[in-house]
PDB file of C-alpha atoms and ligand atoms in Angstrom:
ATOM      1  CA  UNK A   1      -3.883  -5.217  13.537  1.00 98.00           C
ATOM      2  CA  UNK A   2      -6.531  -3.755  11.262  1.00 98.00           C
ATOM      3  CA  UNK A   3     -10.077  -4.942  10.641  1.00 98.00           C
ATOM      4  CA  UNK A   4     -12.896  -3.767   8.444  1.00 98.00           C
ATOM      5  CA  UNK A   5     -16.431  -4.881   9.212  1.00 98.00           C
ATOM      6  CA  UNK A   6     -19.250  -4.336   6.746  1.00 98.00           C
ATOM      7  CA  UNK A   7     -17.252  -1.481   5.218  1.00 98.00           C
ATOM      8  CA  UNK A   8     -19.123   0.546   2.621  1.00 98.00           C
ATOM      9  CA  UNK A   9     -18.089   3.444   0.434  1.00 98.00           C
ATOM     10  CA  UNK A  10     -19.856   5.301  -2.353  1.00 97.00           C
ATOM     11  CA  UNK A  11     -19.237   7.869  -5.060  1.00 96.00           C
ATOM     12  CA  UNK A  12     -22.402   9.945  -4.908  1.00 93.00           C
ATOM     13  CA  UNK A  13     -25.259   7.485  -5.211  1.00 92.00           C
ATOM     14  CA  UNK A  14     -23.091   4.729  -6.671  1.00 95.00           C
ATOM     15  CA  UNK A  15     -21.795   2.362  -4.032  1.00 97.00           C
ATOM     16  CA  UNK A  16     -18.316   0.948  -4.778  1.00 97.00           C
ATOM     17  CA  UNK A  17     -17.837  -1.189  -1.636  1.00 98.00           C
ATOM     18  CA  UNK A  18     -20.834  -3.218  -0.483  1.00 97.00           C
ATOM     19  CA  UNK A  19     -19.797  -4.352   2.995  1.00 97.00           C
ATOM     20  CA  UNK A  20     -16.209  -5.579   3.139  1.00 98.00           C
ATOM     21  CA  UNK A  21     -14.904  -7.745   6.016  1.00 97.00           C
ATOM     22  CA  UNK A  22     -11.141  -8.026   6.047  1.00 97.00           C
ATOM     23  CA  UNK A  23      -8.410  -8.603   8.636  1.00 98.00           C
ATOM     24  CA  UNK A  24      -4.776  -7.632   8.415  1.00 98.00           C
ATOM     25  CA  UNK A  25      -2.600  -9.604  10.836  1.00 97.00           C
ATOM     26  CA  UNK A  26       0.428  -7.875  12.299  1.00 97.00           C
ATOM     27  CA  UNK A  27       3.729  -8.924  10.693  1.00 97.00           C
ATOM     28  CA  UNK A  28       2.155 -10.217   7.488  1.00 97.00           C
ATOM     29  CA  UNK A  29       1.963  -9.201   3.875  1.00 98.00           C
ATOM     30  CA  UNK A  30      -1.757  -9.258   3.122  1.00 98.00           C
ATOM     31  CA  UNK A  31      -2.678  -8.811  -0.505  1.00 97.00           C
ATOM     32  CA  UNK A  32      -5.918  -7.725  -2.126  1.00 96.00           C
ATOM     33  CA  UNK A  33      -6.268  -8.838  -5.715  1.00 92.00           C
ATOM     34  CA  UNK A  34      -9.050  -8.175  -8.178  1.00 90.00           C
ATOM     35  CA  UNK A  35      -9.788  -6.891 -11.651  1.00 86.00           C
ATOM     36  CA  UNK A  36     -10.260  -3.385 -12.973  1.00 87.00           C
ATOM     37  CA  UNK A  37     -12.829  -1.381 -11.041  1.00 91.00           C
ATOM     38  CA  UNK A  38     -13.341  -4.038  -8.336  1.00 93.00           C
ATOM     39  CA  UNK A  39     -12.896  -1.387  -5.644  1.00 95.00           C
ATOM     40  CA  UNK A  40      -9.321  -2.080  -4.523  1.00 95.00           C
ATOM     41  CA  UNK A  41      -8.160   1.524  -4.593  1.00 94.00           C
ATOM     42  CA  UNK A  42     -11.386   2.646  -2.922  1.00 96.00           C
ATOM     43  CA  UNK A  43     -10.797   0.220  -0.046  1.00 97.00           C
ATOM     44  CA  UNK A  44      -7.197   1.348   0.366  1.00 96.00           C
ATOM     45  CA  UNK A  45      -8.264   4.991   0.423  1.00 95.00           C
ATOM     46  CA  UNK A  46     -10.952   4.209   3.025  1.00 97.00           C
ATOM     47  CA  UNK A  47      -8.218   2.700   5.214  1.00 97.00           C
ATOM     48  CA  UNK A  48      -5.844   5.651   4.830  1.00 96.00           C
ATOM     49  CA  UNK A  49      -8.729   8.068   5.408  1.00 96.00           C
ATOM     50  CA  UNK A  50      -8.783  10.007   2.147  1.00 94.00           C
ATOM     51  CA  UNK A  51     -12.059   8.423   1.064  1.00 94.00           C
ATOM     52  CA  UNK A  52     -15.297   8.633   3.046  1.00 94.00           C
ATOM     53  CA  UNK A  53     -16.649   5.467   4.661  1.00 96.00           C
ATOM     54  CA  UNK A  54     -20.429   5.377   4.274  1.00 96.00           C
ATOM     55  CA  UNK A  55     -21.130   2.326   6.448  1.00 97.00           C
ATOM     56  CA  UNK A  56     -19.499  -0.285   8.650  1.00 98.00           C
ATOM     57  CA  UNK A  57     -16.451   0.059  10.852  1.00 97.00           C
ATOM     58  CA  UNK A  58     -12.688   0.215  10.722  1.00 98.00           C
ATOM     59  CA  UNK A  59     -10.473  -0.644  13.697  1.00 98.00           C
ATOM     60  CA  UNK A  60      -6.702  -0.324  14.019  1.00 98.00           C
ATOM     61  CA  UNK A  61      -4.791  -1.796  16.973  1.00 97.00           C
ATOM     62  CA  UNK A  62      -8.056  -2.144  18.860  1.00 95.00           C
ATOM     63  CA  UNK A  63      -9.138   1.453  18.304  1.00 96.00           C
ATOM     64  CA  UNK A  64     -12.165   2.508  16.252  1.00 97.00           C
ATOM     65  CA  UNK A  65     -10.780   4.811  13.547  1.00 97.00           C
ATOM     66  CA  UNK A  66     -13.850   4.854  11.275  1.00 97.00           C
ATOM     67  CA  UNK A  67     -14.156   8.612  11.516  1.00 94.00           C
ATOM     68  CA  UNK A  68     -10.516   9.535  12.235  1.00 96.00           C
ATOM     69  CA  UNK A  69      -8.950  12.061   9.855  1.00 96.00           C
ATOM     70  CA  UNK A  70      -6.215  10.924   7.464  1.00 94.00           C
ATOM     71  CA  UNK A  71      -3.441  12.793   9.286  1.00 92.00           C
ATOM     72  CA  UNK A  72      -4.492  11.225  12.575  1.00 95.00           C
ATOM     73  CA  UNK A  73      -4.196   7.783  10.971  1.00 96.00           C
ATOM     74  CA  UNK A  74      -0.662   8.622   9.788  1.00 93.00           C
ATOM     75  CA  UNK A  75       0.210   9.578  13.356  1.00 91.00           C
ATOM     76  CA  UNK A  76      -1.184   6.219  14.529  1.00 95.00           C
ATOM     77  CA  UNK A  77       1.089   4.356  12.093  1.00 95.00           C
ATOM     78  CA  UNK A  78      -0.807   3.975   8.802  1.00 96.00           C
ATOM     79  CA  UNK A  79       0.945   5.257   5.684  1.00 93.00           C
ATOM     80  CA  UNK A  80      -0.018   4.914   2.020  1.00 90.00           C
ATOM     81  CA  UNK A  81       1.934   4.800  -1.209  1.00 88.00           C
ATOM     82  CA  UNK A  82      -0.774   5.844  -3.668  1.00 81.00           C
ATOM     83  CA  UNK A  83      -1.760   4.473  -7.055  1.00 80.00           C
ATOM     84  CA  UNK A  84       0.175   6.155  -9.851  1.00 74.00           C
ATOM     85  CA  UNK A  85       2.939   7.102  -7.371  1.00 76.00           C
ATOM     86  CA  UNK A  86       1.878  10.773  -7.131  1.00 89.00           C
ATOM     87  CA  UNK A  87       5.323  12.065  -6.236  1.00 92.00           C
ATOM     88  CA  UNK A  88       5.826  15.832  -6.179  1.00 94.00           C
ATOM     89  CA  UNK A  89       7.472  16.202  -9.583  1.00 94.00           C
ATOM     90  CA  UNK A  90       8.756  19.754  -9.018  1.00 96.00           C
ATOM     91  CA  UNK A  91      10.486  18.880  -5.752  1.00 96.00           C
ATOM     92  CA  UNK A  92      13.785  17.064  -5.326  1.00 96.00           C
ATOM     93  CA  UNK A  93      13.937  13.398  -4.427  1.00 97.00           C
ATOM     94  CA  UNK A  94      15.223  14.387  -1.004  1.00 96.00           C
ATOM     95  CA  UNK A  95      12.384  16.858  -0.365  1.00 96.00           C
ATOM     96  CA  UNK A  96       9.797  14.273  -1.415  1.00 96.00           C
ATOM     97  CA  UNK A  97      11.229  11.927   1.204  1.00 96.00           C
ATOM     98  CA  UNK A  98      11.282  14.609   3.880  1.00 95.00           C
ATOM     99  CA  UNK A  99       7.598  15.381   3.234  1.00 93.00           C
ATOM    100  CA  UNK A 100       6.866  11.808   4.280  1.00 91.00           C
ATOM    101  CA  UNK A 101       8.255  12.705   7.713  1.00 91.00           C
ATOM    102  CA  UNK A 102       6.118  15.869   7.954  1.00 88.00           C
ATOM    103  CA  UNK A 103       4.323  14.857  11.166  1.00 84.00           C
ATOM    104  CA  UNK A 104       7.413  13.549  12.956  1.00 83.00           C
ATOM    105  CA  UNK A 105       9.280  15.366  15.698  1.00 86.00           C
ATOM    106  CA  UNK A 106      11.680  12.585  16.747  1.00 90.00           C
ATOM    107  CA  UNK A 107      15.422  12.296  16.157  1.00 90.00           C
ATOM    108  CA  UNK A 108      15.360   9.217  13.953  1.00 92.00           C
ATOM    109  CA  UNK A 109      14.380  10.972  10.739  1.00 94.00           C
ATOM    110  CA  UNK A 110      17.896  11.084   9.263  1.00 93.00           C
ATOM    111  CA  UNK A 111      18.484   7.459  10.189  1.00 93.00           C
ATOM    112  CA  UNK A 112      15.276   6.463   8.408  1.00 94.00           C
ATOM    113  CA  UNK A 113      16.286   8.482   5.349  1.00 94.00           C
ATOM    114  CA  UNK A 114      19.552   6.537   5.316  1.00 95.00           C
ATOM    115  CA  UNK A 115      17.716   3.242   5.465  1.00 92.00           C
ATOM    116  CA  UNK A 116      15.482   4.271   2.528  1.00 94.00           C
ATOM    117  CA  UNK A 117      18.676   5.065   0.584  1.00 96.00           C
ATOM    118  CA  UNK A 118      20.114   1.693   1.598  1.00 94.00           C
ATOM    119  CA  UNK A 119      17.001  -0.024   0.274  1.00 91.00           C
ATOM    120  CA  UNK A 120      16.893   1.999  -2.965  1.00 92.00           C
ATOM    121  CA  UNK A 121      20.470   3.225  -3.695  1.00 94.00           C
ATOM    122  CA  UNK A 122      19.380   4.941  -6.933  1.00 94.00           C
ATOM    123  CA  UNK A 123      17.407   7.428  -4.815  1.00 95.00           C
ATOM    124  CA  UNK A 124      20.571   8.454  -3.005  1.00 97.00           C
ATOM    125  CA  UNK A 125      22.382   8.891  -6.302  1.00 97.00           C
ATOM    126  CA  UNK A 126      19.559  11.116  -7.550  1.00 97.00           C
ATOM    127  CA  UNK A 127      18.655  12.773  -4.269  1.00 96.00           C
ATOM    128  CA  UNK A 128      19.242  16.353  -5.480  1.00 96.00           C
ATOM    129  CA  UNK A 129      17.355  15.900  -8.770  1.00 96.00           C
ATOM    130  CA  UNK A 130      13.701  16.709  -9.423  1.00 96.00           C
ATOM    131  CA  UNK A 131      11.414  13.745  -8.864  1.00 95.00           C
ATOM    132  CA  UNK A 132       9.724  14.451 -12.218  1.00 95.00           C
ATOM    133  CA  UNK A 133      12.927  13.406 -13.983  1.00 94.00           C
ATOM    134  CA  UNK A 134      12.942   9.904 -12.487  1.00 93.00           C
ATOM    135  CA  UNK A 135      11.856   6.822 -14.425  1.00 91.00           C
ATOM    136  CA  UNK A 136       8.570   5.138 -13.506  1.00 89.00           C
ATOM    137  CA  UNK A 137      10.331   2.492 -11.432  1.00 89.00           C
ATOM    138  CA  UNK A 138      12.396   5.085  -9.594  1.00 92.00           C
ATOM    139  CA  UNK A 139       9.263   7.133  -8.874  1.00 93.00           C
ATOM    140  CA  UNK A 140       7.652   4.002  -7.451  1.00 91.00           C
ATOM    141  CA  UNK A 141      10.676   3.529  -5.161  1.00 91.00           C
ATOM    142  CA  UNK A 142      10.365   7.177  -4.147  1.00 94.00           C
ATOM    143  CA  UNK A 143       6.645   6.839  -3.376  1.00 93.00           C
ATOM    144  CA  UNK A 144       7.368   3.811  -1.177  1.00 93.00           C
ATOM    145  CA  UNK A 145      10.336   5.579   0.422  1.00 94.00           C
ATOM    146  CA  UNK A 146       8.206   8.643   1.135  1.00 94.00           C
ATOM    147  CA  UNK A 147       5.548   6.451   2.802  1.00 92.00           C
ATOM    148  CA  UNK A 148       8.273   4.761   4.887  1.00 93.00           C
ATOM    149  CA  UNK A 149       9.518   8.141   6.111  1.00 94.00           C
ATOM    150  CA  UNK A 150       6.344   8.330   8.214  1.00 91.00           C
ATOM    151  CA  UNK A 151       7.723   5.240  10.015  1.00 92.00           C
ATOM    152  CA  UNK A 152       4.490   3.280   9.583  1.00 94.00           C
ATOM    153  CA  UNK A 153       3.617   0.075  11.354  1.00 96.00           C
ATOM    154  CA  UNK A 154       1.111  -0.575   8.531  1.00 97.00           C
ATOM    155  CA  UNK A 155       2.198   0.289   4.996  1.00 96.00           C
ATOM    156  CA  UNK A 156      -0.497   0.479   2.293  1.00 96.00           C
ATOM    157  CA  UNK A 157       0.762  -0.099  -1.248  1.00 94.00           C
ATOM    158  CA  UNK A 158      -1.473   0.568  -4.265  1.00 93.00           C
ATOM    159  CA  UNK A 159      -0.311  -1.330  -7.349  1.00 91.00           C
ATOM    160  CA  UNK A 160       3.444  -0.878  -6.904  1.00 89.00           C
ATOM    161  CA  UNK A 161       4.116  -3.097  -9.944  1.00 88.00           C
ATOM    162  CA  UNK A 162       1.932  -1.100 -12.343  1.00 85.00           C
ATOM    163  CA  UNK A 163       3.669  -0.147 -15.575  1.00 82.00           C
ATOM    164  CA  UNK A 164       7.069  -1.480 -14.512  1.00 85.00           C
ATOM    165  CA  UNK A 165       9.406  -3.799 -16.394  1.00 85.00           C
ATOM    166  CA  UNK A 166       9.505  -7.327 -14.902  1.00 87.00           C
ATOM    167  CA  UNK A 167      12.992  -6.850 -13.432  1.00 87.00           C
ATOM    168  CA  UNK A 168      11.819  -3.770 -11.535  1.00 87.00           C
ATOM    169  CA  UNK A 169       8.673  -5.544 -10.357  1.00 89.00           C
ATOM    170  CA  UNK A 170      10.927  -8.210  -8.843  1.00 89.00           C
ATOM    171  CA  UNK A 171      13.125  -5.585  -7.200  1.00 88.00           C
ATOM    172  CA  UNK A 172      10.187  -3.688  -5.699  1.00 90.00           C
ATOM    173  CA  UNK A 173       8.498  -6.833  -4.407  1.00 92.00           C
ATOM    174  CA  UNK A 174      11.777  -8.049  -2.873  1.00 91.00           C
ATOM    175  CA  UNK A 175      11.965  -4.715  -1.055  1.00 90.00           C
ATOM    176  CA  UNK A 176       8.393  -5.239   0.178  1.00 94.00           C
ATOM    177  CA  UNK A 177       9.364  -8.656   1.526  1.00 94.00           C
ATOM    178  CA  UNK A 178      12.393  -7.240   3.310  1.00 93.00           C
ATOM    179  CA  UNK A 179      10.164  -4.625   4.945  1.00 93.00           C
ATOM    180  CA  UNK A 180       7.863  -7.364   6.216  1.00 95.00           C
ATOM    181  CA  UNK A 181      10.921  -9.212   7.560  1.00 93.00           C
ATOM    182  CA  UNK A 182      11.843  -6.046   9.466  1.00 91.00           C
ATOM    183  CA  UNK A 183       8.443  -5.980  11.116  1.00 93.00           C
ATOM    184  CA  UNK A 184       6.406  -3.632   8.907  1.00 96.00           C
ATOM    185  CA  UNK A 185       2.929  -4.999   8.202  1.00 98.00           C
ATOM    186  CA  UNK A 186       1.987  -4.589   4.537  1.00 98.00           C
ATOM    187  CA  UNK A 187      -1.359  -4.329   2.750  1.00 98.00           C
ATOM    188  CA  UNK A 188      -0.591  -4.809  -0.920  1.00 96.00           C
ATOM    189  CA  UNK A 189      -3.212  -4.023  -3.568  1.00 94.00           C
ATOM    190  CA  UNK A 190      -2.346  -5.559  -6.914  1.00 89.00           C
ATOM    191  CA  UNK A 191      -3.781  -6.418 -10.299  1.00 84.00           C
ATOM    192  CA  UNK A 192      -0.671  -8.556 -10.769  1.00 86.00           C
ATOM    193  CA  UNK A 193      -2.160 -11.389  -8.692  1.00 89.00           C
ATOM    194  CA  UNK A 194       0.595 -13.837  -9.518  1.00 88.00           C
ATOM    195  CA  UNK A 195       3.402 -11.638  -8.206  1.00 89.00           C
ATOM    196  CA  UNK A 196       1.370 -10.463  -5.208  1.00 92.00           C
ATOM    197  CA  UNK A 197       0.275 -13.938  -4.067  1.00 94.00           C
ATOM    198  CA  UNK A 198       3.867 -15.183  -4.469  1.00 93.00           C
ATOM    199  CA  UNK A 199       5.140 -12.882  -1.694  1.00 95.00           C
ATOM    200  CA  UNK A 200       2.003 -12.547   0.457  1.00 97.00           C
ATOM    201  CA  UNK A 201       1.059 -14.499   3.565  1.00 97.00           C
ATOM    202  CA  UNK A 202      -2.691 -13.965   3.228  1.00 97.00           C
ATOM    203  CA  UNK A 203      -4.809 -13.037   0.239  1.00 97.00           C
ATOM    204  CA  UNK A 204      -8.243 -11.571  -0.422  1.00 96.00           C
ATOM    205  CA  UNK A 205     -10.073 -11.485  -3.746  1.00 94.00           C
ATOM    206  CA  UNK A 206     -12.341  -8.483  -4.328  1.00 95.00           C
ATOM    207  CA  UNK A 207     -15.006  -8.563  -7.049  1.00 94.00           C
ATOM    208  CA  UNK A 208     -17.325  -5.610  -7.689  1.00 94.00           C
ATOM    209  CA  UNK A 209     -17.093  -4.307  -4.155  1.00 96.00           C
ATOM    210  CA  UNK A 210     -17.318  -7.644  -2.321  1.00 96.00           C
ATOM    211  CA  UNK A 211     -14.757 -10.091  -0.943  1.00 96.00           C
ATOM    212  CA  UNK A 212     -15.414 -13.364  -2.743  1.00 94.00           C
ATOM    213  CA  UNK A 213     -12.478 -15.440  -1.507  1.00 93.00           C
ATOM    214  CA  UNK A 214      -9.810 -15.246   1.179  1.00 96.00           C
ATOM    215  CA  UNK A 215      -7.205 -17.486   2.746  1.00 96.00           C
ATOM    216  CA  UNK A 216      -3.520 -18.291   2.926  1.00 97.00           C
ATOM    217  CA  UNK A 217      -1.843 -16.885  -0.193  1.00 96.00           C
ATOM    218  CA  UNK A 218      -0.396 -20.294  -1.022  1.00 94.00           C
ATOM    219  CA  UNK A 219      -3.884 -21.827  -1.099  1.00 94.00           C
ATOM    220  CA  UNK A 220      -5.314 -19.020  -3.231  1.00 93.00           C
ATOM    221  CA  UNK A 221      -2.568 -19.586  -5.790  1.00 91.00           C
ATOM    222  CA  UNK A 222      -3.766 -23.192  -6.087  1.00 89.00           C
ATOM    223  CA  UNK A 223      -7.448 -22.245  -6.232  1.00 87.00           C
ATOM    224  CA  UNK A 224      -8.956 -23.135  -9.617  1.00 82.00           C
ATOM    225  CA  UNK A 225     -11.196 -20.045  -9.843  1.00 82.00           C
ATOM    226  CA  UNK A 226      -8.323 -17.727  -8.930  1.00 82.00           C
ATOM    227  CA  UNK A 227      -6.025 -19.416 -11.408  1.00 82.00           C
ATOM    228  CA  UNK A 228      -8.541 -19.039 -14.190  1.00 80.00           C
ATOM    229  CA  UNK A 229      -9.658 -15.466 -13.426  1.00 79.00           C
ATOM    230  CA  UNK A 230      -6.445 -13.831 -12.225  1.00 76.00           C
ATOM    231  CA  UNK A 231      -3.422 -15.966 -12.989  1.00 73.00           C
ATOM    232  CA  UNK A 232      -4.239 -16.670 -16.633  1.00 68.00           C
ATOM    233  CA  UNK A 233      -3.636 -20.382 -16.113  1.00 60.00           C
TER     234      UNK A 233
HETATM  235  P1  ATP B 301      -8.286  -0.294 -10.811  1.00 52.60           P
HETATM  236  O1  ATP B 301      -7.424  -1.467 -10.625  1.00 52.60           O
HETATM  237  O2  ATP B 301      -8.760  -0.101 -12.207  1.00 52.60           O
HETATM  238  O3  ATP B 301      -7.727   0.960 -10.183  1.00 52.60           O
HETATM  239  P2  ATP B 301      -9.927  -0.718  -8.509  1.00 52.60           P
HETATM  240  O4  ATP B 301     -10.191  -2.137  -8.134  1.00 52.60           O
HETATM  241  O5  ATP B 301      -8.884  -0.003  -7.736  1.00 52.60           O
HETATM  242  O6  ATP B 301      -9.631  -0.635 -10.047  1.00 52.60           O
HETATM  243  P3  ATP B 301     -11.648   1.487  -7.826  1.00 52.60           P
HETATM  244  O7  ATP B 301     -10.765   2.479  -8.490  1.00 52.60           O
HETATM  245  O8  ATP B 301     -11.659   1.442  -6.352  1.00 52.60           O
HETATM  246  O9  ATP B 301     -11.316   0.028  -8.386  1.00 52.60           O
HETATM  247  O10 ATP B 301     -13.126   1.696  -8.390  1.00 52.60           O
HETATM  248  C1  ATP B 301     -14.263   0.998  -7.862  1.00 52.60           C
HETATM  249  C2  ATP B 301     -15.527   1.499  -8.526  1.00 52.60           C
HETATM  250  O11 ATP B 301     -15.750   2.856  -8.173  1.00 52.60           O
HETATM  251  C3  ATP B 301     -15.491   1.453 -10.046  1.00 52.60           C
HETATM  252  O12 ATP B 301     -16.772   1.096 -10.499  1.00 52.60           O
HETATM  253  C4  ATP B 301     -15.164   2.879 -10.436  1.00 52.60           C
HETATM  254  O13 ATP B 301     -15.710   3.199 -11.694  1.00 52.60           O
HETATM  255  C5  ATP B 301     -15.826   3.678  -9.340  1.00 52.60           C
HETATM  256  N1  ATP B 301     -15.083   4.923  -9.087  1.00 52.60           N
HETATM  257  C6  ATP B 301     -13.775   5.026  -8.733  1.00 52.60           C
HETATM  258  N2  ATP B 301     -13.417   6.313  -8.557  1.00 52.60           N
HETATM  259  C7  ATP B 301     -14.523   7.049  -8.794  1.00 52.60           C
HETATM  260  C8  ATP B 301     -14.823   8.454  -8.775  1.00 52.60           C
HETATM  261  N3  ATP B 301     -13.904   9.347  -8.444  1.00 52.60           N
HETATM  262  N4  ATP B 301     -16.082   8.824  -9.092  1.00 52.60           N
HETATM  263  C9  ATP B 301     -17.038   7.924  -9.402  1.00 52.60           C
HETATM  264  N5  ATP B 301     -16.830   6.597  -9.443  1.00 52.60           N
HETATM  265  C10 ATP B 301     -15.598   6.152  -9.143  1.00 52.60           C
END
């Protein structure tokens, strides 16, 4: 569905991605794990189009989107839930969700809003309240819900488990699995490698801007180097 080939990105003169090759198969959860500063967020932002690509190529559904603008990528079916949630704190829960549907002109918007509420009932309960008053876990649900309101075929998730209590991590990752089962392809960036590899189909390990390992998630979980570096085993 999506491929990067030799993808590079830099902040000024400092290159953060040194030529990344990665494939996201339709219908899968593909996870990218790696330590602090490995370049995970940079890669995600290059895919959603909010970060400049300085070399290499990016294709989505057979189309070269290397230089496509972010909004054009949303229209093609790529939607991102950003690191740190970044919900609009001064807007209601409902308005945050509706902003996710900003580019849509179809008649399914209300139906999709209902299905976000079915997935995260607490958002329906709090729909008239300001997003800034939600707990961290609820804001994470809102950020995912907002991304879903664009009706993506590829959903990009940046560290959805960050800062959440274990019970909420489980709830969010179960929701991610149910999205995959409904046909949404997911690219999941996580520092929590254990939780991410447990629900993913395919995994990639990124270290200082380079992919160092990739394969079926089940195999990566058994890999000695991965276990030592990322699973604390
Ligand atoms: P984390 O899990 O800590 O968010 P990450 O794997 O997502 O880490 P990135 O945030 O993509 O890593 O950072 C990759 C590299 O780029 C790091 O060396 C980081 O210091 C650098 N970097 C990130 N953002 C900027 C920026 N705005 N300006 C300059 N350098 C940056």
